[in-house]
Short mmCIF file of C-alpha atoms and ligand atoms in Angstrom, two decimals:
data_model
loop_
_atom_site.label_atom_id
_atom_site.label_comp_id
_atom_site.label_asym_id
_atom_site.label_seq_id
_atom_site.Cartn_x
_atom_site.Cartn_y
_atom_site.Cartn_z
CA MET A 919 0.15 -0.08 -0.17
CA THR A 920 1.53 3.31 -0.75
CA VAL A 921 1.49 5.51 2.23
CA ARG A 922 0.63 9.33 1.75
CA THR A 923 0.74 11.51 4.59
CA PRO A 924 -0.54 13.17 6.29
CA TYR A 925 -4.12 11.90 6.39
CA LEU A 926 -7.10 13.96 7.57
CA GLY A 927 -10.58 12.26 7.68
CA ARG A 928 -13.84 13.20 8.83
CA PHE A 929 -17.53 12.25 9.43
CA ALA A 930 -19.70 14.70 8.89
CA PRO A 931 -23.31 13.49 9.85
CA SER A 932 -26.53 15.58 9.19
CA PRO A 933 -28.56 16.15 12.91
CA THR A 934 -31.58 14.81 11.69
CA GLY A 935 -32.12 12.06 14.00
CA PRO A 936 -29.78 9.54 16.39
CA LEU A 937 -26.84 7.62 15.00
CA HIS A 938 -28.48 4.52 13.66
CA ILE A 939 -26.75 1.32 12.42
CA GLY A 940 -26.51 3.08 8.90
CA SER A 941 -24.59 6.01 9.86
CA LEU A 942 -22.42 4.21 12.28
CA VAL A 943 -21.18 1.82 9.43
CA ALA A 944 -20.14 5.27 7.70
CA ALA A 945 -18.68 6.59 10.86
CA MET A 946 -16.88 3.58 11.68
CA ALA A 947 -15.39 3.11 8.00
CA SER A 948 -14.18 6.67 8.21
CA TYR A 949 -12.40 6.35 11.94
CA LEU A 950 -11.02 2.96 11.09
CA ASP A 951 -9.67 4.49 7.68
CA ALA A 952 -7.87 7.29 9.71
CA LYS A 953 -6.59 5.05 12.32
CA VAL A 954 -5.11 2.37 9.88
CA HIS A 955 -3.59 5.36 7.93
CA HIS A 956 -2.15 6.99 11.43
CA GLY A 957 -4.40 10.00 10.64
CA GLN A 958 -6.27 12.72 12.30
CA TRP A 959 -10.18 12.17 12.36
CA LEU A 960 -12.75 15.33 12.53
CA VAL A 961 -16.33 15.26 13.23
CA ARG A 962 -18.43 18.16 11.33
CA ILE A 963 -22.29 18.46 12.12
CA GLU A 964 -23.72 19.23 8.82
CA ASP A 965 -26.80 21.25 10.11
CA VAL A 966 -26.78 23.52 7.03
CA ASP A 967 -30.50 22.20 6.04
CA GLY A 968 -32.35 23.91 8.89
CA ASP A 969 -35.60 22.48 7.86
CA ARG A 970 -34.31 18.71 8.63
CA ASN A 971 -32.19 19.52 11.75
CA VAL A 972 -33.64 17.89 14.62
CA ALA A 973 -33.01 19.45 18.12
CA GLY A 974 -30.51 17.81 20.41
CA ALA A 975 -29.55 15.24 17.46
CA ASP A 976 -26.07 16.94 17.44
CA GLN A 977 -25.57 15.90 20.76
CA HIS A 978 -26.96 12.84 20.67
CA ILE A 979 -24.91 11.53 17.88
CA LEU A 980 -21.55 13.08 19.50
CA ALA A 981 -22.67 11.21 22.68
CA SER A 982 -23.01 8.10 20.47
CA LEU A 983 -19.76 8.30 19.16
CA GLN A 984 -18.23 8.80 22.59
CA ARG A 985 -19.96 5.62 23.64
CA CYS A 986 -18.76 3.86 20.90
CA GLY A 987 -15.27 4.79 21.49
CA MET A 988 -14.72 6.83 18.38
CA LEU A 989 -13.10 9.89 19.77
CA TRP A 990 -12.49 12.69 17.32
CA ASP A 991 -9.44 14.70 17.10
CA GLY A 992 -9.85 18.88 17.76
CA GLU A 993 -12.83 20.71 17.85
CA VAL A 994 -16.58 19.59 16.48
CA SER A 995 -17.58 22.24 14.11
CA TRP A 996 -20.87 23.18 12.89
CA GLN A 997 -21.69 23.95 9.38
CA SER A 998 -24.24 26.70 10.71
CA ARG A 999 -21.47 28.72 12.29
CA ARG A 1000 -19.45 28.62 8.94
CA THR A 1001 -21.86 30.60 6.50
CA GLY A 1002 -19.29 32.98 5.97
CA LEU A 1003 -17.23 30.96 4.01
CA TYR A 1004 -20.19 29.78 1.84
CA GLN A 1005 -20.58 33.38 0.88
CA GLN A 1006 -16.96 34.08 0.53
CA ALA A 1007 -17.15 31.01 -2.03
CA LEU A 1008 -20.20 31.92 -3.69
CA ARG A 1009 -18.34 35.53 -4.48
CA GLN A 1010 -15.44 33.23 -6.06
CA LEU A 1011 -17.77 31.57 -8.51
CA GLY A 1012 -18.90 34.61 -9.83
CA GLU A 1013 -20.53 34.84 -13.05
CA LEU A 1014 -21.07 31.17 -13.33
CA VAL A 1015 -23.80 31.34 -10.75
CA TYR A 1016 -27.62 32.64 -11.72
CA PRO A 1017 -30.72 33.07 -10.04
CA CYS A 1018 -33.30 30.34 -11.02
CA GLY A 1019 -36.93 31.38 -10.49
CA CYS A 1020 -38.53 27.95 -11.35
CA SER A 1021 -40.38 25.86 -9.08
CA ARG A 1022 -40.09 22.28 -8.41
CA LYS A 1023 -43.09 21.60 -10.29
CA GLU A 1024 -41.84 23.37 -13.12
CA ILE A 1025 -38.61 21.36 -13.28
CA ALA A 1026 -40.63 18.28 -12.73
CA ASP A 1027 -42.11 18.94 -15.95
CA SER A 1028 -38.67 18.33 -17.84
CA GLN A 1029 -39.29 14.72 -16.60
CA LEU A 1030 -35.29 14.36 -15.69
CA SER A 1031 -34.35 12.95 -12.61
CA LEU A 1032 -31.04 12.07 -10.77
CA THR A 1033 -30.65 8.49 -9.26
CA GLY A 1034 -29.60 7.38 -5.94
CA ARG A 1035 -29.88 9.63 -2.90
CA GLN A 1036 -31.03 12.48 -5.59
CA ALA A 1037 -33.97 10.30 -6.57
CA GLN A 1038 -36.22 13.35 -6.02
CA ALA A 1039 -33.56 15.99 -7.41
CA LEU A 1040 -34.64 16.91 -10.67
CA ILE A 1041 -32.22 17.61 -13.54
CA TYR A 1042 -32.69 21.23 -14.37
CA PRO A 1043 -33.51 22.16 -18.07
CA GLY A 1044 -31.79 25.44 -17.76
CA THR A 1045 -34.76 27.83 -18.10
CA CYS A 1046 -33.07 30.69 -16.50
CA ARG A 1047 -29.70 30.27 -17.40
CA HIS A 1048 -29.76 33.22 -19.66
CA GLY A 1049 -31.81 35.44 -17.28
CA LEU A 1050 -34.87 35.15 -15.53
CA ALA A 1051 -38.29 34.98 -17.48
CA PRO A 1052 -40.36 37.90 -17.21
CA GLY A 1053 -42.68 38.08 -14.23
CA LYS A 1054 -40.37 35.42 -12.19
CA ASN A 1055 -38.47 36.07 -9.09
CA ALA A 1056 -35.48 34.67 -7.88
CA ARG A 1057 -35.69 31.45 -5.89
CA ALA A 1058 -32.69 29.28 -5.68
CA LEU A 1059 -28.88 30.18 -7.04
CA ARG A 1060 -27.56 27.64 -9.66
CA LEU A 1061 -23.93 26.83 -10.92
CA LYS A 1062 -23.45 26.68 -14.53
CA VAL A 1063 -22.23 23.21 -15.80
CA PRO A 1064 -20.54 23.50 -19.17
CA GLN A 1065 -22.67 22.56 -22.14
CA ALA A 1066 -20.38 21.83 -24.80
CA PRO A 1067 -18.45 20.19 -24.89
CA HIS A 1068 -19.85 17.70 -22.06
CA CYS A 1069 -18.33 18.10 -18.93
CA VAL A 1070 -17.33 14.22 -17.91
CA LEU A 1071 -15.72 14.19 -14.53
CA HIS A 1072 -13.76 10.84 -13.57
CA PHE A 1073 -12.68 9.69 -10.22
CA ASP A 1074 -11.20 6.48 -8.75
CA ASP A 1075 -13.01 5.58 -5.90
CA ARG A 1076 -11.07 3.29 -3.40
CA TRP A 1077 -14.24 1.14 -2.83
CA ALA A 1078 -15.94 1.33 -6.17
CA GLY A 1079 -13.16 1.63 -8.78
CA PRO A 1080 -13.41 3.95 -11.57
CA VAL A 1081 -16.52 6.25 -12.00
CA SER A 1082 -17.15 8.75 -14.51
CA GLN A 1083 -20.49 10.97 -14.68
CA ASP A 1084 -21.67 13.42 -17.23
CA LEU A 1085 -22.28 16.29 -15.42
CA THR A 1086 -24.32 18.20 -18.20
CA ASP A 1087 -26.49 15.12 -18.86
CA GLU A 1088 -26.45 13.46 -15.85
CA ALA A 1089 -26.43 16.38 -13.31
CA GLY A 1090 -27.30 19.85 -14.94
CA ASP A 1091 -26.67 23.08 -13.66
CA PHE A 1092 -27.15 22.57 -9.70
CA VAL A 1093 -28.60 24.53 -6.84
CA ILE A 1094 -25.75 26.09 -4.57
CA LYS A 1095 -28.46 28.00 -2.28
CA ARG A 1096 -32.00 26.90 -1.79
CA ALA A 1097 -34.79 28.83 -2.49
CA ASP A 1098 -35.50 28.66 1.46
CA GLY A 1099 -32.42 30.40 1.85
CA PHE A 1100 -30.10 27.30 2.82
CA TRP A 1101 -26.82 26.57 1.84
CA ALA A 1102 -27.07 23.69 -0.66
CA TYR A 1103 -25.22 20.48 0.81
CA GLN A 1104 -23.00 19.95 -2.25
CA LEU A 1105 -21.39 23.76 -1.67
CA ALA A 1106 -21.31 23.26 1.98
CA VAL A 1107 -19.19 20.28 2.05
CA VAL A 1108 -16.90 21.18 -0.75
CA VAL A 1109 -15.84 24.53 1.00
CA ASP A 1110 -15.71 22.82 4.30
CA ASP A 1111 -13.54 19.55 3.51
CA GLY A 1112 -11.23 22.12 1.48
CA ALA A 1113 -10.92 24.79 4.41
CA GLN A 1114 -10.29 22.00 6.94
CA GLY A 1115 -7.75 20.21 4.77
CA VAL A 1116 -9.73 17.02 4.49
CA THR A 1117 -7.53 14.44 2.57
CA ASP A 1118 -9.77 11.40 2.44
CA ILE A 1119 -13.54 11.14 2.49
CA VAL A 1120 -14.90 8.01 3.59
CA ARG A 1121 -18.78 7.87 3.46
CA GLY A 1122 -21.90 5.75 2.16
CA ALA A 1123 -22.21 5.04 -1.30
CA ASP A 1124 -25.31 6.96 -1.83
CA LEU A 1125 -23.31 10.05 -2.14
CA LEU A 1126 -21.32 8.45 -4.89
CA ASP A 1127 -23.07 10.47 -7.49
CA SER A 1128 -22.82 13.50 -5.59
CA THR A 1129 -18.84 13.37 -6.13
CA PRO A 1130 -18.95 14.52 -9.60
CA ARG A 1131 -20.54 17.59 -8.58
CA GLN A 1132 -18.40 18.34 -5.72
CA LEU A 1133 -14.91 17.46 -7.85
CA TYR A 1134 -16.30 20.24 -10.31
CA LEU A 1135 -16.88 22.79 -7.38
CA GLN A 1136 -13.33 21.97 -6.15
CA GLN A 1137 -11.93 22.48 -9.27
CA LEU A 1138 -13.69 26.04 -9.71
CA LEU A 1139 -12.63 26.93 -6.19
CA GLY A 1140 -9.01 25.96 -6.68
CA LEU A 1141 -9.17 23.28 -3.99
CA PRO A 1142 -7.52 20.02 -3.79
CA ARG A 1143 -9.23 17.05 -4.79
CA PRO A 1144 -9.52 14.40 -1.65
CA SER A 1145 -9.47 10.68 -2.05
CA TYR A 1146 -12.82 9.04 -1.95
CA LEU A 1147 -14.03 5.82 -0.56
CA HIS A 1148 -17.68 5.07 -0.70
CA VAL A 1149 -18.91 2.36 1.42
CA PRO A 1150 -22.02 0.38 0.42
CA VAL A 1151 -25.31 1.34 2.04
CA VAL A 1152 -27.31 -0.95 4.36
CA THR A 1153 -30.41 -1.57 2.49
CA ASN A 1154 -33.49 -3.41 3.01
CA GLU A 1155 -34.53 -6.45 0.82
CA LEU A 1156 -36.13 -4.33 -1.76
CA GLY A 1157 -32.69 -2.70 -2.01
CA GLU A 1158 -33.81 0.66 -0.54
CA LYS A 1159 -31.60 2.69 1.72
CA LEU A 1160 -32.65 2.43 5.45
CA SER A 1161 -32.84 5.44 7.08
CA LYS A 1162 -33.49 6.85 10.48
CA GLN A 1163 -36.92 7.54 9.84
CA THR A 1164 -37.83 4.20 9.55
CA GLY A 1165 -36.53 3.27 12.94
CA ALA A 1166 -35.27 0.00 11.99
CA MET A 1167 -31.86 1.09 12.50
CA ALA A 1168 -32.13 2.56 15.51
CA PHE A 1169 -29.87 1.37 18.57
CA ASP A 1170 -29.80 2.42 22.44
CA HIS A 1171 -26.23 4.14 22.85
CA GLY A 1172 -27.30 4.15 26.58
CA ALA A 1173 -26.90 0.38 26.64
CA ALA A 1174 -24.49 -1.10 28.46
CA PRO A 1175 -21.09 -1.85 26.60
CA GLN A 1176 -21.66 -5.32 25.97
CA GLN A 1177 -25.18 -4.64 24.43
CA LEU A 1178 -23.65 -1.91 22.37
CA LEU A 1179 -21.13 -4.17 20.91
CA GLN A 1180 -24.02 -6.95 20.29
CA ASP A 1181 -26.67 -4.48 18.86
CA ALA A 1182 -24.68 -1.90 16.79
CA MET A 1183 -20.81 -2.48 16.62
CA LEU A 1184 -20.50 -5.94 15.64
CA PRO A 1185 -23.36 -5.80 13.05
CA ALA A 1186 -21.79 -2.53 11.61
CA ALA A 1187 -18.44 -4.12 11.44
CA ARG A 1188 -20.06 -6.99 9.73
CA LEU A 1189 -21.78 -4.85 7.37
CA LEU A 1190 -18.21 -3.43 6.31
CA GLY A 1191 -17.02 -7.14 5.80
CA MET A 1192 -15.38 -7.67 9.37
CA GLU A 1193 -16.44 -10.63 11.39
CA LEU A 1194 -14.98 -9.62 14.80
CA ARG A 1195 -15.19 -10.84 18.08
CA ALA A 1196 -15.10 -8.69 21.12
CA ASP A 1197 -16.50 -8.53 24.72
CA HIS A 1198 -15.38 -4.63 25.16
CA ILE A 1199 -15.03 -1.76 23.62
CA ASP A 1200 -11.41 -1.32 23.63
CA ALA A 1201 -10.98 -5.19 22.45
CA PHE A 1202 -13.17 -4.16 19.48
CA TRP A 1203 -11.29 -1.58 18.27
CA ARG A 1204 -7.69 -3.77 18.66
CA ALA A 1205 -9.76 -6.02 16.46
CA ALA A 1206 -11.08 -3.61 14.01
CA VAL A 1207 -7.89 -1.71 12.99
CA PRO A 1208 -6.04 -4.81 11.63
CA ALA A 1209 -9.15 -5.84 10.21
CA TRP A 1210 -9.92 -2.98 8.38
CA ALA A 1211 -6.29 -3.00 6.82
CA GLN A 1212 -7.46 -6.53 5.52
CA VAL A 1213 -10.61 -5.08 4.07
CA LEU A 1214 -8.63 -2.38 2.34
CA ARG A 1215 -6.29 -4.80 0.83
CA ASN A 1216 -8.91 -6.33 -1.31
CA LEU A 1217 -10.17 -3.14 -2.80
CA PRO A 1218 -9.51 -2.15 -6.50
CA ASN A 1219 -7.84 1.06 -5.46
CA PRO A 1220 -5.18 1.27 -2.53
CA ARG A 1221 -4.95 4.86 -1.08
N1 LIG B 160 -24.18 15.19 5.92
C1 LIG B 160 -24.05 14.21 4.93
C2 LIG B 160 -25.14 12.78 5.42
O1 LIG B 160 -25.26 12.86 7.04
C3 LIG B 160 -22.96 13.53 4.69
C4 LIG B 160 -22.05 14.09 4.12
C5 LIG B 160 -20.66 13.71 3.73
O2 LIG B 160 -20.12 12.67 4.18
O3 LIG B 160 -20.18 14.38 2.64
O4 LIG B 160 -25.52 11.96 5.07
#
């Protein structure tokens, strides 16, 4: 394995509910990856979407990480306190950003949609690209994606292997500030990863098809490209992502350590391809670090 130093990883949960098995899998993978590479691991609370935040969920998530023995380096950061950075990035993007007055309904009528987590997100037909139509008010801010020649972005995911996306056809001009005034995830995540110097992003595969938009933003903002590893997301028998909303993945972080291991940590490790045995939390991590190094040896792309 090529050793690249330094390594700065992060876990970036949205505080929309307690940590559940699905998000624990992402947290565990990013934590272990940082440990295997003798790196640092940050926690950033992605509370930029004011509509979906649940009061107290941030503290609950942090307490769960601590109970599971995942201790972060440095101070926790909150996106809601970093909006000045997003404003600055917006200025930097300059003329590539334009106001859009279209409603979801109007965009839906173009009948194109993104896949994955963005199943509800619609590919924008470019209506306001050259100016707001008469009688329309600016709602969201969108970023122009090159139209011709096509803008195809490639990256090598450490887990999924080579990924390419034609941003023009598969994403379209995307929102960087939403109609409700909140900064969009795509912009905030890129600005923060860049500002914090994150070198390695390990997260759920539901974000795989957001990554090319993030690479595009990195290029425009002159930020270095981190390395990516997207771990498979936990799905039900229909292949649907299990979410916090279903409650199916909940676990009690207040349970005794042995219970926490049985109910959450060992199952999460199993979902990452690690069959571990441990009867206390320290023993779990002692076994998990070499087990993750072994998982990495079987991946298409070493770091
Ligand atoms: N905040 C996102 C989530 O909770 C993760 C963002 C990321 O890791 O890039 O799903």
